[in-house]
Amino acid sequence: MPTPTAALACVVLAHEDPTQVRRLVAALDPFPVFLHCDARTPDRVHDAMTEGLPSRVRLLDRRRTGWARWENAEAEIAGYRAALAETDASHVAVLTGSDYPLATADEIRAELAAHPGRSFLVTHPLPHPDWRGGGWSRFRYRHWAWRKHMLRLPVPRRLPQDVVLTGGSQMKVVSREHARAVLDVVDRRPDLVRFWRRAWIADESFVPSVLGSPALVPGFAEEHLEHSLWWIGWDGTRMKSPPWLGTSDAGRLLERWTAPSEHPPYLFARKFSTSRSTDLLDLVDAAVGLRGERPVEVTTS
């Protein structure tokens, strides 16, 4: 049944660490959660992650997600479809199991209400400054991921003519209207789905490319904010993925609550794990709880 009071539906893509995933689900209360667990995850881990979850959590059909696989984008799309069908949420957030909220539910609702119909994601039309060669080879050639190795067929293929190839993080908050637009393109354009099945790391480009293409989703450029709602603990070194966070990162993580900014506040952060981050998350919970006792201040678009 729809959830009329929910401003946000959360799609959570998880692989491991059931204790962290369950802590994340609890921290997202009362928002509805659509949880995807990698089909390669052992049954005992899956059971520990999913047994006895509250009724606001819906389990998505399991896919073999993993490093650089198209199925990551496919799970995200399935989450959009379920969220739109089962809630009337104004926005959909895409998180991993290693993410965590930095705000109360009331703060999240207020921030989204201040930006009705807006999506929050940073987009990089090609050439992408952080991708080797601008990122063109991710699409020009067919790719497969095998044991965290890239396999590339060195035969170029034609690029779709009506698509603005664009990069961006899989972690994002999209408006209900933009989530529906992505589903419409998926249903109308099987040729694009076939193309992206062999693109490299499709979850970093499929949704941003669909939304960023005026021929597919007119008006998106004016209907989104070039801002991520995630704080990520990059340390300035070249890394393929963000570092795990611990108590040594508490100062950097928590200072966003006191530092003035012209941008919307960070509502989430990553990456956390039970073995590395429990003490830090205890600090986060305490800080969020204390802040939740004060009146909510919101930014406006």
PDB file of C-alpha atoms in Angstrom:
ATOM      1  CA  MET A   1       0.000   0.000   0.000  1.00  0.00           C
ATOM      2  CA  PRO A   2       1.184   3.593  -0.544  1.00  0.00           C
ATOM      3  CA  THR A   3       2.897   5.371   2.323  1.00  0.00           C
ATOM      4  CA  PRO A   4       1.359   8.887   2.238  1.00  0.00           C
ATOM      5  CA  THR A   5       3.628  10.385   4.913  1.00  0.00           C
ATOM      6  CA  ALA A   6       6.911   9.279   3.315  1.00  0.00           C
ATOM      7  CA  ALA A   7       8.896  11.961   1.494  1.00  0.00           C
ATOM      8  CA  LEU A   8      11.638   9.475   0.667  1.00  0.00           C
ATOM      9  CA  ALA A   9      11.824   5.867  -0.465  1.00  0.00           C
ATOM     10  CA  CYS A  10      15.228   4.222  -0.042  1.00  0.00           C
ATOM     11  CA  VAL A  11      16.720   1.650  -2.398  1.00  0.00           C
ATOM     12  CA  VAL A  12      19.544  -0.129  -0.557  1.00  0.00           C
ATOM     13  CA  LEU A  13      21.984  -2.311  -2.512  1.00  0.00           C
ATOM     14  CA  ALA A  14      23.786  -4.703  -0.151  1.00  0.00           C
ATOM     15  CA  HIS A  15      26.398  -7.434  -0.488  1.00  0.00           C
ATOM     16  CA  GLU A  16      27.743  -8.224   2.988  1.00  0.00           C
ATOM     17  CA  ASP A  17      27.957  -7.118   6.627  1.00  0.00           C
ATOM     18  CA  PRO A  18      24.394  -7.838   7.815  1.00  0.00           C
ATOM     19  CA  THR A  19      24.953  -6.007  11.114  1.00  0.00           C
ATOM     20  CA  GLN A  20      25.774  -2.783   9.260  1.00  0.00           C
ATOM     21  CA  VAL A  21      22.871  -3.243   6.830  1.00  0.00           C
ATOM     22  CA  ARG A  22      20.388  -3.760   9.649  1.00  0.00           C
ATOM     23  CA  ARG A  23      21.761  -0.700  11.464  1.00  0.00           C
ATOM     24  CA  LEU A  24      21.292   1.320   8.276  1.00  0.00           C
ATOM     25  CA  VAL A  25      17.717   0.080   7.857  1.00  0.00           C
ATOM     26  CA  ALA A  26      16.939   1.036  11.466  1.00  0.00           C
ATOM     27  CA  ALA A  27      18.490   4.498  11.000  1.00  0.00           C
ATOM     28  CA  LEU A  28      16.262   5.106   7.941  1.00  0.00           C
ATOM     29  CA  ASP A  29      13.083   4.672  10.002  1.00  0.00           C
ATOM     30  CA  PRO A  30      10.298   5.539   9.142  1.00  0.00           C
ATOM     31  CA  PHE A  31      11.128   5.646   5.430  1.00  0.00           C
ATOM     32  CA  PRO A  32      10.224   2.625   3.290  1.00  0.00           C
ATOM     33  CA  VAL A  33      13.261   0.583   2.256  1.00  0.00           C
ATOM     34  CA  PHE A  34      13.627  -1.578  -0.849  1.00  0.00           C
ATOM     35  CA  LEU A  35      16.512  -3.907  -0.076  1.00  0.00           C
ATOM     36  CA  HIS A  36      18.498  -5.781  -2.683  1.00  0.00           C
ATOM     37  CA  CYS A  37      20.941  -8.460  -1.567  1.00  0.00           C
ATOM     38  CA  ASP A  38      23.501  -9.738  -4.069  1.00  0.00           C
ATOM     39  CA  ALA A  39      22.541 -13.222  -5.303  1.00  0.00           C
ATOM     40  CA  ARG A  40      26.158 -14.283  -4.748  1.00  0.00           C
ATOM     41  CA  THR A  41      25.908 -13.525  -1.024  1.00  0.00           C
ATOM     42  CA  PRO A  42      25.941 -16.778   0.999  1.00  0.00           C
ATOM     43  CA  ASP A  43      22.541 -17.881   2.288  1.00  0.00           C
ATOM     44  CA  ARG A  44      23.576 -17.565   5.938  1.00  0.00           C
ATOM     45  CA  VAL A  45      24.620 -13.943   5.383  1.00  0.00           C
ATOM     46  CA  HIS A  46      21.446 -13.206   3.428  1.00  0.00           C
ATOM     47  CA  ASP A  47      19.328 -14.701   6.197  1.00  0.00           C
ATOM     48  CA  ALA A  48      21.131 -12.692   8.868  1.00  0.00           C
ATOM     49  CA  MET A  49      20.559  -9.567   6.796  1.00  0.00           C
ATOM     50  CA  THR A  50      16.869 -10.068   6.081  1.00  0.00           C
ATOM     51  CA  GLU A  51      15.152 -12.159   8.774  1.00  0.00           C
ATOM     52  CA  GLY A  52      12.743 -10.271  11.019  1.00  0.00           C
ATOM     53  CA  LEU A  53      12.995  -6.921   9.241  1.00  0.00           C
ATOM     54  CA  PRO A  54      10.165  -4.429   9.843  1.00  0.00           C
ATOM     55  CA  SER A  55       7.178  -4.338   7.512  1.00  0.00           C
ATOM     56  CA  ARG A  56       8.392  -1.108   5.870  1.00  0.00           C
ATOM     57  CA  VAL A  57      11.198  -3.131   4.242  1.00  0.00           C
ATOM     58  CA  ARG A  58      10.506  -4.857   0.934  1.00  0.00           C
ATOM     59  CA  LEU A  59      13.015  -7.384  -0.427  1.00  0.00           C
ATOM     60  CA  LEU A  60      13.778  -7.060  -4.134  1.00  0.00           C
ATOM     61  CA  ASP A  61      14.389 -10.056  -6.371  1.00  0.00           C
ATOM     62  CA  ARG A  62      18.050 -10.982  -6.088  1.00  0.00           C
ATOM     63  CA  ARG A  63      20.503 -10.436  -8.946  1.00  0.00           C
ATOM     64  CA  ARG A  64      24.188 -11.284  -9.297  1.00  0.00           C
ATOM     65  CA  THR A  65      25.477  -7.800  -8.630  1.00  0.00           C
ATOM     66  CA  GLY A  66      29.127  -7.068  -8.064  1.00  0.00           C
ATOM     67  CA  TRP A  67      32.069  -5.043  -9.228  1.00  0.00           C
ATOM     68  CA  ALA A  68      31.458  -3.252 -12.571  1.00  0.00           C
ATOM     69  CA  ARG A  69      28.443  -5.386 -13.528  1.00  0.00           C
ATOM     70  CA  TRP A  70      25.354  -4.169 -15.407  1.00  0.00           C
ATOM     71  CA  GLU A  71      23.215  -5.902 -12.775  1.00  0.00           C
ATOM     72  CA  ASN A  72      24.040  -3.082 -10.336  1.00  0.00           C
ATOM     73  CA  ALA A  73      22.150  -0.669 -12.580  1.00  0.00           C
ATOM     74  CA  GLU A  74      19.442  -3.286 -13.064  1.00  0.00           C
ATOM     75  CA  ALA A  75      18.928  -3.584  -9.291  1.00  0.00           C
ATOM     76  CA  GLU A  76      18.695   0.206  -9.008  1.00  0.00           C
ATOM     77  CA  ILE A  77      16.065   0.273 -11.747  1.00  0.00           C
ATOM     78  CA  ALA A  78      14.105  -2.501 -10.024  1.00  0.00           C
ATOM     79  CA  GLY A  79      14.188  -0.404  -6.864  1.00  0.00           C
ATOM     80  CA  TYR A  80      12.721   2.587  -8.703  1.00  0.00           C
ATOM     81  CA  ARG A  81       9.966   0.418 -10.115  1.00  0.00           C
ATOM     82  CA  ALA A  82       9.022  -1.001  -6.724  1.00  0.00           C
ATOM     83  CA  ALA A  83       9.221   2.366  -4.947  1.00  0.00           C
ATOM     84  CA  LEU A  84       6.931   4.063  -7.445  1.00  0.00           C
ATOM     85  CA  ALA A  85       4.458   1.184  -7.413  1.00  0.00           C
ATOM     86  CA  GLU A  86       4.252   0.821  -3.636  1.00  0.00           C
ATOM     87  CA  THR A  87       4.719   4.335  -2.221  1.00  0.00           C
ATOM     88  CA  ASP A  88       3.846   7.906  -3.086  1.00  0.00           C
ATOM     89  CA  ALA A  89       7.311   9.112  -2.024  1.00  0.00           C
ATOM     90  CA  SER A  90       8.375  12.379  -3.604  1.00  0.00           C
ATOM     91  CA  HIS A  91      12.008  11.222  -3.948  1.00  0.00           C
ATOM     92  CA  VAL A  92      13.961   7.976  -4.194  1.00  0.00           C
ATOM     93  CA  ALA A  93      17.431   7.597  -2.668  1.00  0.00           C
ATOM     94  CA  VAL A  94      19.880   4.975  -3.921  1.00  0.00           C
ATOM     95  CA  LEU A  95      22.234   3.790  -1.175  1.00  0.00           C
ATOM     96  CA  THR A  96      24.639   0.927  -0.604  1.00  0.00           C
ATOM     97  CA  GLY A  97      24.705  -1.172   2.535  1.00  0.00           C
ATOM     98  CA  SER A  98      27.800   0.752   3.662  1.00  0.00           C
ATOM     99  CA  ASP A  99      26.052   4.148   3.695  1.00  0.00           C
ATOM    100  CA  TYR A 100      24.442   5.881   6.692  1.00  0.00           C
ATOM    101  CA  PRO A 101      22.204   8.926   7.255  1.00  0.00           C
ATOM    102  CA  LEU A 102      23.632  12.095   8.813  1.00  0.00           C
ATOM    103  CA  ALA A 103      20.235  13.651   9.453  1.00  0.00           C
ATOM    104  CA  THR A 104      16.962  12.954  11.190  1.00  0.00           C
ATOM    105  CA  ALA A 105      13.906  11.924   9.205  1.00  0.00           C
ATOM    106  CA  ASP A 106      12.402  15.375   9.799  1.00  0.00           C
ATOM    107  CA  GLU A 107      15.531  17.079   8.452  1.00  0.00           C
ATOM    108  CA  ILE A 108      15.506  14.875   5.374  1.00  0.00           C
ATOM    109  CA  ARG A 109      11.815  15.569   4.736  1.00  0.00           C
ATOM    110  CA  ALA A 110      12.350  19.308   5.178  1.00  0.00           C
ATOM    111  CA  GLU A 111      15.308  19.411   2.787  1.00  0.00           C
ATOM    112  CA  LEU A 112      13.421  17.544   0.082  1.00  0.00           C
ATOM    113  CA  ALA A 113      10.310  19.664   0.613  1.00  0.00           C
ATOM    114  CA  ALA A 114      12.473  22.734   0.008  1.00  0.00           C
ATOM    115  CA  HIS A 115      13.340  21.370  -3.453  1.00  0.00           C
ATOM    116  CA  PRO A 116      10.106  19.897  -4.849  1.00  0.00           C
ATOM    117  CA  GLY A 117      10.567  17.923  -8.047  1.00  0.00           C
ATOM    118  CA  ARG A 118      14.350  18.336  -7.931  1.00  0.00           C
ATOM    119  CA  SER A 119      16.915  15.557  -8.131  1.00  0.00           C
ATOM    120  CA  PHE A 120      20.305  15.714  -6.401  1.00  0.00           C
ATOM    121  CA  LEU A 121      23.254  14.328  -8.355  1.00  0.00           C
ATOM    122  CA  VAL A 122      26.513  15.532  -9.847  1.00  0.00           C
ATOM    123  CA  THR A 123      26.770  14.796 -13.562  1.00  0.00           C
ATOM    124  CA  HIS A 124      29.825  14.776 -15.839  1.00  0.00           C
ATOM    125  CA  PRO A 125      29.043  14.758 -19.578  1.00  0.00           C
ATOM    126  CA  LEU A 126      31.943  13.229 -21.484  1.00  0.00           C
ATOM    127  CA  PRO A 127      34.800  13.882 -21.518  1.00  0.00           C
ATOM    128  CA  HIS A 128      34.766  13.066 -17.795  1.00  0.00           C
ATOM    129  CA  PRO A 129      37.836  14.674 -16.150  1.00  0.00           C
ATOM    130  CA  ASP A 130      38.348  11.763 -13.729  1.00  0.00           C
ATOM    131  CA  TRP A 131      38.026   8.937 -16.262  1.00  0.00           C
ATOM    132  CA  ARG A 132      40.978   7.769 -18.315  1.00  0.00           C
ATOM    133  CA  GLY A 133      40.863   9.275 -21.793  1.00  0.00           C
ATOM    134  CA  GLY A 134      37.718  11.167 -20.845  1.00  0.00           C
ATOM    135  CA  GLY A 135      35.783   7.909 -20.530  1.00  0.00           C
ATOM    136  CA  TRP A 136      35.014   7.314 -24.205  1.00  0.00           C
ATOM    137  CA  SER A 137      36.456   3.808 -24.201  1.00  0.00           C
ATOM    138  CA  ARG A 138      33.918   2.738 -21.539  1.00  0.00           C
ATOM    139  CA  PHE A 139      31.264   2.961 -24.240  1.00  0.00           C
ATOM    140  CA  ARG A 140      33.108   2.598 -27.541  1.00  0.00           C
ATOM    141  CA  TYR A 141      34.108  -0.988 -26.700  1.00  0.00           C
ATOM    142  CA  ARG A 142      32.215  -3.927 -25.213  1.00  0.00           C
ATOM    143  CA  HIS A 143      33.272  -4.926 -21.706  1.00  0.00           C
ATOM    144  CA  TRP A 144      32.932  -7.793 -19.259  1.00  0.00           C
ATOM    145  CA  ALA A 145      33.932  -7.881 -15.588  1.00  0.00           C
ATOM    146  CA  TRP A 146      35.681 -11.045 -14.444  1.00  0.00           C
ATOM    147  CA  ARG A 147      37.110 -11.466 -10.924  1.00  0.00           C
ATOM    148  CA  LYS A 148      37.659  -7.721 -10.605  1.00  0.00           C
ATOM    149  CA  HIS A 149      39.434  -7.627 -13.954  1.00  0.00           C
ATOM    150  CA  MET A 150      38.268  -5.730 -16.997  1.00  0.00           C
ATOM    151  CA  LEU A 151      37.858  -7.705 -20.216  1.00  0.00           C
ATOM    152  CA  ARG A 152      37.484  -5.525 -23.319  1.00  0.00           C
ATOM    153  CA  LEU A 153      36.639  -6.573 -26.854  1.00  0.00           C
ATOM    154  CA  PRO A 154      38.961  -4.370 -28.966  1.00  0.00           C
ATOM    155  CA  VAL A 155      36.389  -3.839 -31.724  1.00  0.00           C
ATOM    156  CA  PRO A 156      34.734  -0.400 -31.670  1.00  0.00           C
ATOM    157  CA  ARG A 157      30.960  -0.115 -31.815  1.00  0.00           C
ATOM    158  CA  ARG A 158      28.582   2.678 -32.744  1.00  0.00           C
ATOM    159  CA  LEU A 159      27.505   5.016 -29.959  1.00  0.00           C
ATOM    160  CA  PRO A 160      23.807   5.891 -29.529  1.00  0.00           C
ATOM    161  CA  GLN A 161      23.158   9.148 -31.376  1.00  0.00           C
ATOM    162  CA  ASP A 162      20.427  10.596 -29.169  1.00  0.00           C
ATOM    163  CA  VAL A 163      22.204  10.097 -25.834  1.00  0.00           C
ATOM    164  CA  VAL A 164      24.529  12.514 -24.041  1.00  0.00           C
ATOM    165  CA  LEU A 165      27.014  10.101 -22.489  1.00  0.00           C
ATOM    166  CA  THR A 166      27.388  11.188 -18.881  1.00  0.00           C
ATOM    167  CA  GLY A 167      29.092   9.931 -15.733  1.00  0.00           C
ATOM    168  CA  GLY A 168      27.949  10.171 -12.140  1.00  0.00           C
ATOM    169  CA  SER A 169      27.767   8.293  -8.858  1.00  0.00           C
ATOM    170  CA  GLN A 170      25.249   5.518  -8.317  1.00  0.00           C
ATOM    171  CA  MET A 171      24.492   7.115  -4.930  1.00  0.00           C
ATOM    172  CA  LYS A 172      21.876   9.749  -5.667  1.00  0.00           C
ATOM    173  CA  VAL A 173      18.477  11.137  -4.748  1.00  0.00           C
ATOM    174  CA  VAL A 174      16.103  11.464  -7.692  1.00  0.00           C
ATOM    175  CA  SER A 175      12.650  12.964  -7.808  1.00  0.00           C
ATOM    176  CA  ARG A 176       9.661  10.732  -8.379  1.00  0.00           C
ATOM    177  CA  GLU A 177       9.228  12.268 -11.826  1.00  0.00           C
ATOM    178  CA  HIS A 178      12.815  11.534 -12.835  1.00  0.00           C
ATOM    179  CA  ALA A 179      12.642   7.964 -11.513  1.00  0.00           C
ATOM    180  CA  ARG A 180       9.546   7.460 -13.649  1.00  0.00           C
ATOM    181  CA  ALA A 181      11.353   8.960 -16.651  1.00  0.00           C
ATOM    182  CA  VAL A 182      14.184   6.431 -16.252  1.00  0.00           C
ATOM    183  CA  LEU A 183      11.671   3.564 -16.173  1.00  0.00           C
ATOM    184  CA  ASP A 184       9.915   4.919 -19.263  1.00  0.00           C
ATOM    185  CA  VAL A 185      13.211   4.927 -21.179  1.00  0.00           C
ATOM    186  CA  VAL A 186      14.073   1.410 -19.981  1.00  0.00           C
ATOM    187  CA  ASP A 187      10.695   0.154 -21.182  1.00  0.00           C
ATOM    188  CA  ARG A 188      10.727   2.044 -24.487  1.00  0.00           C
ATOM    189  CA  ARG A 189      14.375   1.626 -25.463  1.00  0.00           C
ATOM    190  CA  PRO A 190      15.605  -1.971 -25.156  1.00  0.00           C
ATOM    191  CA  ASP A 191      18.399  -0.973 -27.536  1.00  0.00           C
ATOM    192  CA  LEU A 192      19.886   1.265 -24.848  1.00  0.00           C
ATOM    193  CA  VAL A 193      19.643  -1.478 -22.241  1.00  0.00           C
ATOM    194  CA  ARG A 194      21.491  -3.845 -24.615  1.00  0.00           C
ATOM    195  CA  PHE A 195      24.137  -1.184 -25.225  1.00  0.00           C
ATOM    196  CA  TRP A 196      24.745  -0.555 -21.520  1.00  0.00           C
ATOM    197  CA  ARG A 197      24.980  -4.239 -20.662  1.00  0.00           C
ATOM    198  CA  ARG A 198      28.438  -4.123 -22.212  1.00  0.00           C
ATOM    199  CA  ALA A 199      29.428  -0.609 -21.095  1.00  0.00           C
ATOM    200  CA  TRP A 200      32.091  -0.429 -18.421  1.00  0.00           C
ATOM    201  CA  ILE A 201      30.685   0.144 -14.877  1.00  0.00           C
ATOM    202  CA  ALA A 202      27.179   0.859 -16.127  1.00  0.00           C
ATOM    203  CA  ASP A 203      25.896   2.001 -12.724  1.00  0.00           C
ATOM    204  CA  GLU A 204      28.168   5.061 -13.029  1.00  0.00           C
ATOM    205  CA  SER A 205      26.671   6.153 -16.328  1.00  0.00           C
ATOM    206  CA  PHE A 206      23.315   4.646 -17.308  1.00  0.00           C
ATOM    207  CA  VAL A 207      20.938   6.737 -15.180  1.00  0.00           C
ATOM    208  CA  PRO A 208      22.997   9.973 -15.506  1.00  0.00           C
ATOM    209  CA  SER A 209      23.113   9.505 -19.299  1.00  0.00           C
ATOM    210  CA  VAL A 210      19.378   8.847 -19.565  1.00  0.00           C
ATOM    211  CA  LEU A 211      18.466  11.821 -17.403  1.00  0.00           C
ATOM    212  CA  GLY A 212      21.069  14.090 -18.984  1.00  0.00           C
ATOM    213  CA  SER A 213      19.888  13.494 -22.563  1.00  0.00           C
ATOM    214  CA  PRO A 214      17.325  16.134 -23.677  1.00  0.00           C
ATOM    215  CA  ALA A 215      16.026  13.769 -26.367  1.00  0.00           C
ATOM    216  CA  LEU A 216      15.095  11.279 -23.634  1.00  0.00           C
ATOM    217  CA  VAL A 217      14.233  13.445 -20.596  1.00  0.00           C
ATOM    218  CA  PRO A 218      13.551  17.045 -21.633  1.00  0.00           C
ATOM    219  CA  GLY A 219      14.060  19.660 -18.957  1.00  0.00           C
ATOM    220  CA  PHE A 220      16.305  17.684 -16.627  1.00  0.00           C
ATOM    221  CA  ALA A 221      19.062  20.303 -16.764  1.00  0.00           C
ATOM    222  CA  GLU A 222      16.735  22.813 -15.090  1.00  0.00           C
ATOM    223  CA  GLU A 223      15.118  20.277 -12.766  1.00  0.00           C
ATOM    224  CA  HIS A 224      18.074  18.980 -10.785  1.00  0.00           C
ATOM    225  CA  LEU A 225      20.765  20.302  -8.477  1.00  0.00           C
ATOM    226  CA  GLU A 226      24.412  19.648  -9.312  1.00  0.00           C
ATOM    227  CA  HIS A 227      25.061  18.557  -5.764  1.00  0.00           C
ATOM    228  CA  SER A 228      25.540  15.226  -4.018  1.00  0.00           C
ATOM    229  CA  LEU A 229      23.826  14.656  -0.678  1.00  0.00           C
ATOM    230  CA  TRP A 230      26.646  12.265   0.351  1.00  0.00           C
ATOM    231  CA  TRP A 231      29.757  13.098   2.336  1.00  0.00           C
ATOM    232  CA  ILE A 232      32.520  10.718   1.216  1.00  0.00           C
ATOM    233  CA  GLY A 233      35.842  10.493   3.003  1.00  0.00           C
ATOM    234  CA  TRP A 234      38.188  10.876   0.055  1.00  0.00           C
ATOM    235  CA  ASP A 235      41.671  11.640   1.397  1.00  0.00           C
ATOM    236  CA  GLY A 236      43.268  13.145  -1.694  1.00  0.00           C
ATOM    237  CA  THR A 237      45.033   9.989  -2.849  1.00  0.00           C
ATOM    238  CA  ARG A 238      44.092   8.132  -6.015  1.00  0.00           C
ATOM    239  CA  MET A 239      41.746   5.328  -5.000  1.00  0.00           C
ATOM    240  CA  LYS A 240      39.289   3.187  -6.953  1.00  0.00           C
ATOM    241  CA  SER A 241      36.737   3.326  -4.138  1.00  0.00           C
ATOM    242  CA  PRO A 242      36.220   5.505  -1.047  1.00  0.00           C
ATOM    243  CA  PRO A 243      38.113   4.606   2.129  1.00  0.00           C
ATOM    244  CA  TRP A 244      36.403   2.987   5.091  1.00  0.00           C
ATOM    245  CA  LEU A 245      35.641   5.467   7.865  1.00  0.00           C
ATOM    246  CA  GLY A 246      36.631   5.215  11.533  1.00  0.00           C
ATOM    247  CA  THR A 247      36.802   7.402  14.598  1.00  0.00           C
ATOM    248  CA  SER A 248      39.809   9.269  13.183  1.00  0.00           C
ATOM    249  CA  ASP A 249      37.414  10.687  10.574  1.00  0.00           C
ATOM    250  CA  ALA A 250      34.911  12.007  13.131  1.00  0.00           C
ATOM    251  CA  GLY A 251      36.130  15.598  12.952  1.00  0.00           C
ATOM    252  CA  ARG A 252      35.925  15.808   9.163  1.00  0.00           C
ATOM    253  CA  LEU A 253      32.567  14.054   9.125  1.00  0.00           C
ATOM    254  CA  LEU A 254      30.853  16.070  11.842  1.00  0.00           C
ATOM    255  CA  GLU A 255      32.152  19.519  10.937  1.00  0.00           C
ATOM    256  CA  ARG A 256      29.600  19.826   8.143  1.00  0.00           C
ATOM    257  CA  TRP A 257      26.997  20.476  10.876  1.00  0.00           C
ATOM    258  CA  THR A 258      28.739  23.687  11.962  1.00  0.00           C
ATOM    259  CA  ALA A 259      30.403  24.896   8.757  1.00  0.00           C
ATOM    260  CA  PRO A 260      28.234  27.334   6.735  1.00  0.00           C
ATOM    261  CA  SER A 261      27.554  26.339   3.143  1.00  0.00           C
ATOM    262  CA  GLU A 262      25.624  27.714   0.206  1.00  0.00           C
ATOM    263  CA  HIS A 263      24.734  24.157  -0.815  1.00  0.00           C
ATOM    264  CA  PRO A 264      22.164  21.787   0.681  1.00  0.00           C
ATOM    265  CA  PRO A 265      23.600  19.851   3.632  1.00  0.00           C
ATOM    266  CA  TYR A 266      24.938  16.345   3.380  1.00  0.00           C
ATOM    267  CA  LEU A 267      22.194  13.908   4.372  1.00  0.00           C
ATOM    268  CA  PHE A 268      24.253  10.697   4.057  1.00  0.00           C
ATOM    269  CA  ALA A 269      27.848   9.508   4.239  1.00  0.00           C
ATOM    270  CA  ARG A 270      29.933   6.476   3.283  1.00  0.00           C
ATOM    271  CA  LYS A 271      31.673   4.027   3.736  1.00  0.00           C
ATOM    272  CA  PHE A 272      30.987   2.320   7.039  1.00  0.00           C
ATOM    273  CA  SER A 273      31.445  -1.242   8.265  1.00  0.00           C
ATOM    274  CA  THR A 274      30.780  -3.036  11.526  1.00  0.00           C
ATOM    275  CA  SER A 275      34.448  -3.888  12.083  1.00  0.00           C
ATOM    276  CA  ARG A 276      35.819  -0.416  11.344  1.00  0.00           C
ATOM    277  CA  SER A 277      33.063   2.076  12.038  1.00  0.00           C
ATOM    278  CA  THR A 278      30.882   1.057  14.986  1.00  0.00           C
ATOM    279  CA  ASP A 279      32.322   3.651  17.393  1.00  0.00           C
ATOM    280  CA  LEU A 280      32.074   6.366  14.728  1.00  0.00           C
ATOM    281  CA  LEU A 281      28.438   5.520  14.014  1.00  0.00           C
ATOM    282  CA  ASP A 282      27.697   5.682  17.736  1.00  0.00           C
ATOM    283  CA  LEU A 283      29.041   9.259  17.643  1.00  0.00           C
ATOM    284  CA  VAL A 284      26.956  10.043  14.563  1.00  0.00           C
ATOM    285  CA  ASP A 285      23.807   8.711  16.209  1.00  0.00           C
ATOM    286  CA  ALA A 286      24.456  10.785  19.321  1.00  0.00           C
ATOM    287  CA  ALA A 287      25.106  13.965  17.310  1.00  0.00           C
ATOM    288  CA  VAL A 288      22.032  13.473  15.117  1.00  0.00           C
ATOM    289  CA  GLY A 289      19.916  12.817  18.184  1.00  0.00           C
ATOM    290  CA  LEU A 290      21.067  16.012  19.881  1.00  0.00           C
ATOM    291  CA  ARG A 291      20.525  18.065  16.742  1.00  0.00           C
ATOM    292  CA  GLY A 292      17.081  16.545  16.292  1.00  0.00           C
ATOM    293  CA  GLU A 293      15.960  18.346  19.450  1.00  0.00           C
ATOM    294  CA  ARG A 294      16.476  21.748  17.773  1.00  0.00           C
ATOM    295  CA  PRO A 295      14.134  23.381  15.230  1.00  0.00           C
ATOM    296  CA  VAL A 296      14.838  22.277  11.651  1.00  0.00           C
ATOM    297  CA  GLU A 297      16.414  24.830   9.337  1.00  0.00           C
ATOM    298  CA  VAL A 298      16.113  24.240   5.611  1.00  0.00           C
ATOM    299  CA  THR A 299      17.695  25.660   2.513  1.00  0.00           C
ATOM    300  CA  THR A 300      15.661  26.786  -0.468  1.00  0.00           C
ATOM    301  CA  SER A 301      16.297  26.416  -4.142  1.00  0.00           C
TER     302      SER A 301
END
